[in-house]
PDB file of C-alpha atoms in Angstrom:
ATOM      1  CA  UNK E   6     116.171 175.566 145.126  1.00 89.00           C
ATOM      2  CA  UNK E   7     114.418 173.728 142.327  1.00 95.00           C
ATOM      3  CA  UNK E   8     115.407 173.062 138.775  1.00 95.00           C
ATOM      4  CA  UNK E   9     112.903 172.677 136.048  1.00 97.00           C
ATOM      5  CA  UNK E  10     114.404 169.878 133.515  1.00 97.00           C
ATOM      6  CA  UNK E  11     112.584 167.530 130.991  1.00 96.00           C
ATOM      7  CA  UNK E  12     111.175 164.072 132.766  1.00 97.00           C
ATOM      8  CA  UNK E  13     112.831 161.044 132.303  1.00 96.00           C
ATOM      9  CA  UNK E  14     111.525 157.517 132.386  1.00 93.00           C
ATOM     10  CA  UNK E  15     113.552 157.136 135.639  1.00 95.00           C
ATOM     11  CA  UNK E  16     111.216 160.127 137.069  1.00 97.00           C
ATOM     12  CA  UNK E  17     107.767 158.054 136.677  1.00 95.00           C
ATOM     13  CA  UNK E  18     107.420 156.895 140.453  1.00 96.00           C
ATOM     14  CA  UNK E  19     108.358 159.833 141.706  1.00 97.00           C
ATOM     15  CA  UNK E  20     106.047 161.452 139.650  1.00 97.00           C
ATOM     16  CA  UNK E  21     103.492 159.557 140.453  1.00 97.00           C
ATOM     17  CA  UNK E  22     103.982 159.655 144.764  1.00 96.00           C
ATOM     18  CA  UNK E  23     104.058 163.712 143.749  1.00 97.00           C
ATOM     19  CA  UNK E  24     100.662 163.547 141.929  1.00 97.00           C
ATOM     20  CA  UNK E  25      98.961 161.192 144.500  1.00 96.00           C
ATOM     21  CA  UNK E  26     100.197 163.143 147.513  1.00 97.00           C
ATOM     22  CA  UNK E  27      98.981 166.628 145.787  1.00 96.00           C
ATOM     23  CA  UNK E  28      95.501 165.074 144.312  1.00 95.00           C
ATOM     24  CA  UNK E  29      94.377 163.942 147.775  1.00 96.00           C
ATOM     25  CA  UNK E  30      95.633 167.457 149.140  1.00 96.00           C
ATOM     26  CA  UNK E  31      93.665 169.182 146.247  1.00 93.00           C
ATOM     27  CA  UNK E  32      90.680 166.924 145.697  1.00 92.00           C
ATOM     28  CA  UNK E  33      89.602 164.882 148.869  1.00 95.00           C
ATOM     29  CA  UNK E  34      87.670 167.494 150.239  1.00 93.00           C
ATOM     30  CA  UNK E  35      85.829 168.247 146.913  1.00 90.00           C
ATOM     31  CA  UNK E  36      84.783 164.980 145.856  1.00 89.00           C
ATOM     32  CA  UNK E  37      85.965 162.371 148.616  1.00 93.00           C
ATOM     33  CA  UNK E  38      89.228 160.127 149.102  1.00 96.00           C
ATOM     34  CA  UNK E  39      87.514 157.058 147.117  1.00 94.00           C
ATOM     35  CA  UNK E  40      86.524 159.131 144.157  1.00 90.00           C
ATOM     36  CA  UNK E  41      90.009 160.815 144.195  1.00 92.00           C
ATOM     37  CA  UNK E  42      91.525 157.115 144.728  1.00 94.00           C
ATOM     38  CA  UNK E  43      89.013 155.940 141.764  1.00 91.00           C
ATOM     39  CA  UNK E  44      90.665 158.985 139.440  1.00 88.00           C
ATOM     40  CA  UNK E  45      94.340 158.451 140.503  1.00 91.00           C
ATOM     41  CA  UNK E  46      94.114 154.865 139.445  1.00 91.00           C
ATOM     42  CA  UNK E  47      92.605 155.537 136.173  1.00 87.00           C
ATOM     43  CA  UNK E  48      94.595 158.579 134.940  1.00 87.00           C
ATOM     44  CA  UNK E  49      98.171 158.581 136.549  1.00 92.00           C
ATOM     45  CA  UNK E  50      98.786 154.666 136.087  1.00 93.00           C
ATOM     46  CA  UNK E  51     102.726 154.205 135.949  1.00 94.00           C
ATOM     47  CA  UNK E  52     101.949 153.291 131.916  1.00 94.00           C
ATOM     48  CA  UNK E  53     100.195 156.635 131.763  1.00 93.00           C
ATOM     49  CA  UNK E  54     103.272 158.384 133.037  1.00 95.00           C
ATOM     50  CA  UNK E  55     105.746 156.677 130.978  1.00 94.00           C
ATOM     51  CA  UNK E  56     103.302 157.845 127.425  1.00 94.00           C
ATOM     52  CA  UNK E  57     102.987 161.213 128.618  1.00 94.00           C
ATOM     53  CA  UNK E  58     106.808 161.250 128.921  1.00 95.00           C
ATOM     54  CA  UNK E  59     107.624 160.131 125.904  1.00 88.00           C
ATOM     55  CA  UNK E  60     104.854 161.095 124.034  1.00 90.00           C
ATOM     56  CA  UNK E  61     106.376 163.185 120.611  1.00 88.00           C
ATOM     57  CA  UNK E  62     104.856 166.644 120.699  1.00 90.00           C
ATOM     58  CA  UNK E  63     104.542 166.661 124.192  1.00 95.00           C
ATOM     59  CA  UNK E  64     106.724 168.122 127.321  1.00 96.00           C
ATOM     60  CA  UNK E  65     106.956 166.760 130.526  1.00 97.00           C
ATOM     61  CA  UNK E  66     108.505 168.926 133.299  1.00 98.00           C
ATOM     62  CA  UNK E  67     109.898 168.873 136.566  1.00 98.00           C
ATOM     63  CA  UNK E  68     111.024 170.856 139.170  1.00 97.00           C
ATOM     64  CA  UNK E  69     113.822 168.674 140.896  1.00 97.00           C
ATOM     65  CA  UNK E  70     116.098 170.083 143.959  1.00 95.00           C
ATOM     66  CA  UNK E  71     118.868 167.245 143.493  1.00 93.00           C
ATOM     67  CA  UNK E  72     116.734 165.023 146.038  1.00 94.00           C
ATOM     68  CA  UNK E  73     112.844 165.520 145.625  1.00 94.00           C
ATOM     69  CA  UNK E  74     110.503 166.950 143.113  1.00 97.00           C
ATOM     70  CA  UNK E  75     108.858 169.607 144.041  1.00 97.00           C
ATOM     71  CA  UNK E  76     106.592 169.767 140.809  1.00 98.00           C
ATOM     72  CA  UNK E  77     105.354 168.512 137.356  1.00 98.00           C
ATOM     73  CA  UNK E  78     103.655 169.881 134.450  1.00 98.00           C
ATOM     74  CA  UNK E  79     102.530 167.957 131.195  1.00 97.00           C
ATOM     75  CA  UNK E  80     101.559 169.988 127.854  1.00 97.00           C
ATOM     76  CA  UNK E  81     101.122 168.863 124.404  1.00 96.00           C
ATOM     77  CA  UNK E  82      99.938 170.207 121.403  1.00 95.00           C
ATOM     78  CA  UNK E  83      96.224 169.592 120.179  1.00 94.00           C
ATOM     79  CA  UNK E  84      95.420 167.141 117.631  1.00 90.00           C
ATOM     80  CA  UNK E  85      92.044 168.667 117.723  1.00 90.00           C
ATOM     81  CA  UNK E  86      92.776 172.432 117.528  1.00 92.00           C
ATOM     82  CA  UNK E  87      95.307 174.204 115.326  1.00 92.00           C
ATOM     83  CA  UNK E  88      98.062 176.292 117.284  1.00 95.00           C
ATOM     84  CA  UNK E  89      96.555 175.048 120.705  1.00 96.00           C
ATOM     85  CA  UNK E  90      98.845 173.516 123.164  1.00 97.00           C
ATOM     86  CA  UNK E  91      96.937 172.029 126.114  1.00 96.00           C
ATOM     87  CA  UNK E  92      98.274 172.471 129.497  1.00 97.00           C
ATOM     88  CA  UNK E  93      97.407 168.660 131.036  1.00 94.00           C
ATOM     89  CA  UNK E  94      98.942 168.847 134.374  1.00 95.00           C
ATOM     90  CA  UNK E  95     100.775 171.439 136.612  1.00 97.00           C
ATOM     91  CA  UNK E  96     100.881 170.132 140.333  1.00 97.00           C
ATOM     92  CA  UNK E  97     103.209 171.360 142.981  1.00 97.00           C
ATOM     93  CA  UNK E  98     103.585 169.184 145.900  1.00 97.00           C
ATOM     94  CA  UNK E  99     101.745 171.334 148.991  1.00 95.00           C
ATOM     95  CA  UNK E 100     104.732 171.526 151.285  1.00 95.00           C
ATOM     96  CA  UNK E 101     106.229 173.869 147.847  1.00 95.00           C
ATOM     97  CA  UNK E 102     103.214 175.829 146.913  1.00 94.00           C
ATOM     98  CA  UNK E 103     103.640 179.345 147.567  1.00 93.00           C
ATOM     99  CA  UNK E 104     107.286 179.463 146.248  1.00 94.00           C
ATOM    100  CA  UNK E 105     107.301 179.513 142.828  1.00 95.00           C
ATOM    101  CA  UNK E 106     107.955 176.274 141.670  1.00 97.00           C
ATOM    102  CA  UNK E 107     104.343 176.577 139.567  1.00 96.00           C
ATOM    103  CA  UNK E 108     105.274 179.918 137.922  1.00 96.00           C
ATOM    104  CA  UNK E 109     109.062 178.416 137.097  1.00 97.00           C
ATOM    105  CA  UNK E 110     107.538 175.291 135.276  1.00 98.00           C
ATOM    106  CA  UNK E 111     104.899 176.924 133.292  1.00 96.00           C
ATOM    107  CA  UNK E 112     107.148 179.484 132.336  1.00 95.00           C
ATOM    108  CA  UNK E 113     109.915 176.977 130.700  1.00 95.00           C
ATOM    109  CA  UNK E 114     106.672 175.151 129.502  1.00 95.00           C
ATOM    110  CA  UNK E 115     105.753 178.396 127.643  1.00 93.00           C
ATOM    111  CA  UNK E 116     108.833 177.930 125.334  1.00 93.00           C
ATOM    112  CA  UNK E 117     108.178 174.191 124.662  1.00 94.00           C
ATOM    113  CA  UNK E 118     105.811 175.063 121.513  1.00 94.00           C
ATOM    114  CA  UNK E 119     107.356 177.407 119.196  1.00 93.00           C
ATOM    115  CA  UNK E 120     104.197 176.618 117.180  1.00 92.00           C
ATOM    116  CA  UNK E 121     101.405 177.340 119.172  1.00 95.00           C
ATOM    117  CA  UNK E 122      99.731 180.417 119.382  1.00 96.00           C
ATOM    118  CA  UNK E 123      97.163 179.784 122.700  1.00 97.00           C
ATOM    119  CA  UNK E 124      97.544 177.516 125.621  1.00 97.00           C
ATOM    120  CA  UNK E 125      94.430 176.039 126.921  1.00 96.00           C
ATOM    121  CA  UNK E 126      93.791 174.197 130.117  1.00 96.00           C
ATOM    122  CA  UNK E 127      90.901 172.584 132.317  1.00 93.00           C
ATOM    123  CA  UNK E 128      90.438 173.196 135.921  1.00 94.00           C
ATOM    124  CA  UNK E 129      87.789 172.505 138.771  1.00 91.00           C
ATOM    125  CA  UNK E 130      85.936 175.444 139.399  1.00 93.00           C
ATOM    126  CA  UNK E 131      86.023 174.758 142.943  1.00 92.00           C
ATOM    127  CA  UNK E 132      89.658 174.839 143.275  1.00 92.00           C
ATOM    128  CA  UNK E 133      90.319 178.963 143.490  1.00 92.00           C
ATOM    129  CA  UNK E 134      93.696 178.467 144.245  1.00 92.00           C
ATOM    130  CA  UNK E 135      94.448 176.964 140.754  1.00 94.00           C
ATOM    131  CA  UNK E 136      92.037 179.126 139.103  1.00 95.00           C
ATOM    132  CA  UNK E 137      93.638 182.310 140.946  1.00 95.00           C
ATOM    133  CA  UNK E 138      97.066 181.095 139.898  1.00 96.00           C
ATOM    134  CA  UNK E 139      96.328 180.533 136.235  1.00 97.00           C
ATOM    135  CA  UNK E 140      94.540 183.940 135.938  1.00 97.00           C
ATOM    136  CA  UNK E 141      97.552 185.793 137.429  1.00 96.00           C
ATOM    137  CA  UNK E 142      99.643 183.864 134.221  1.00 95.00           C
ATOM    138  CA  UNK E 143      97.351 185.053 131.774  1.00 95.00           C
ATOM    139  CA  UNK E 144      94.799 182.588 131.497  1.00 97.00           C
ATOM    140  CA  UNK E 145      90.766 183.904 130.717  1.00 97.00           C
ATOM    141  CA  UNK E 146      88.015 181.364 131.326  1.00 96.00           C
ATOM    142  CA  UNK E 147      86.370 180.675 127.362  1.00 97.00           C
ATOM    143  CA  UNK E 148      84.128 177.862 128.412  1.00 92.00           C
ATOM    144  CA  UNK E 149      83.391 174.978 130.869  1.00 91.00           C
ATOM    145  CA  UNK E 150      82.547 171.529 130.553  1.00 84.00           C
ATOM    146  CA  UNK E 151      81.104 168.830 132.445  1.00 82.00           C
ATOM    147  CA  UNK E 152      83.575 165.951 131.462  1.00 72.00           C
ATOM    148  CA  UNK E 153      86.834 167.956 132.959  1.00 76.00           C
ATOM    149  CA  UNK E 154      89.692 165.102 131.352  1.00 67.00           C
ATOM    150  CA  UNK E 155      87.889 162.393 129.913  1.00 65.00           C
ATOM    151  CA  UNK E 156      84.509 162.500 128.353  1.00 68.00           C
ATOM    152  CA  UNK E 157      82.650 160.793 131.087  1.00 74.00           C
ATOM    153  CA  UNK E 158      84.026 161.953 134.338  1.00 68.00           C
ATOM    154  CA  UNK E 159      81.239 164.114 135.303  1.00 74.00           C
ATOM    155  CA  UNK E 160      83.698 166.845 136.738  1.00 77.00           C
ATOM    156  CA  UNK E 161      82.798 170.194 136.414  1.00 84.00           C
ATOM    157  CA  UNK E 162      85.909 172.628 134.757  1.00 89.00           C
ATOM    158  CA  UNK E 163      86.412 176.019 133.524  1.00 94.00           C
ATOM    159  CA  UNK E 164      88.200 176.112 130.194  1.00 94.00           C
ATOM    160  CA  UNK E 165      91.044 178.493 130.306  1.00 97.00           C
ATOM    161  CA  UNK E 166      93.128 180.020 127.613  1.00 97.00           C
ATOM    162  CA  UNK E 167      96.035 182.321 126.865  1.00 97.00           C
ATOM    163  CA  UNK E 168      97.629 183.564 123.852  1.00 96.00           C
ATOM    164  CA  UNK E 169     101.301 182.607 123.573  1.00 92.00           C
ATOM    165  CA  UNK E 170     103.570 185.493 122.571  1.00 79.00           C
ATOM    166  CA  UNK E 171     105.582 184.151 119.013  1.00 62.00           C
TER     167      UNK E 171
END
């Protein structure tokens, strides 16, 4: 059984193992273990970790069983759109997919901003199991880009929002 609690700084490695492990799961056969090797070392640096943990208006998850974590998610409010928190990350390491350890952390996530209104997101079109599982949350595609996370990536994603309940 996992717990969702709020990352510490002593979580950052095992953060980062979880993301590596479930970004070559997720991506390799979309765009290729060097690209996904290329991406891993420029977004989920151990620095990277540690700002998104302690970043102020921000929420770091995880879903912990007392030995492993199973999951992370990462949201923080917009400093681009009013009432917008943006959903950053929600990976669940593949050998815990499938039993709710995604649902449990982006529903204590959901309670992290009292002040947003809509939660917005990016994901790779080609990954239908993430797009699947954010629809079934509430989530309604509103746009797409072509720079999914930074602004020249290249990577296709589907913008995704859903209204928060106040």
């Amino acid at each position: 059984m996992f717990f969702v609690r709020t990352a510490g700084e002593q979580d950052g490695e095992a953060i980062r193992t979880l993301l590596i492990e479930t970004w070559h799961a997720t991506y390799d056969t979309l765009y290729g273990e060097t690209k996904v090797n290329d991406l891993i070392a420029a977004l989920h640096t151990p620095d990277a970790i540690r700002a998104r943990i302690g970043k102020r208006d921000g929420e770091f998850l995880v879903a912990d069983d007392g030995r492993n974590l199973g999951g992370v998610a990462y949201a923080d409010m917009s400093s681009l759109m009013t009432k917008t928190a943006v959903l950053h990350q929600l990976y669940v390491r593949p050998s815990c997919q499938g039993q709710g350890v995604g649902r449990d952390l982006f529903a204590e996530l959901e309670t992290c901003f009292p002040d947003a209104e809509i939660m917005r997101l990016e994901v790779e079109p080609k990954n239908t199991r993430a797009v699947s599982f954010y629809s079934r949350l509430g989530f309604v595609e509103v746009d797409r880009t072509q720079n999914c996370a930074t602004t020249d990536s290249g990577i296709e994603a589907v913008i995704m929002e859903k209204p928060l309940e106040q």
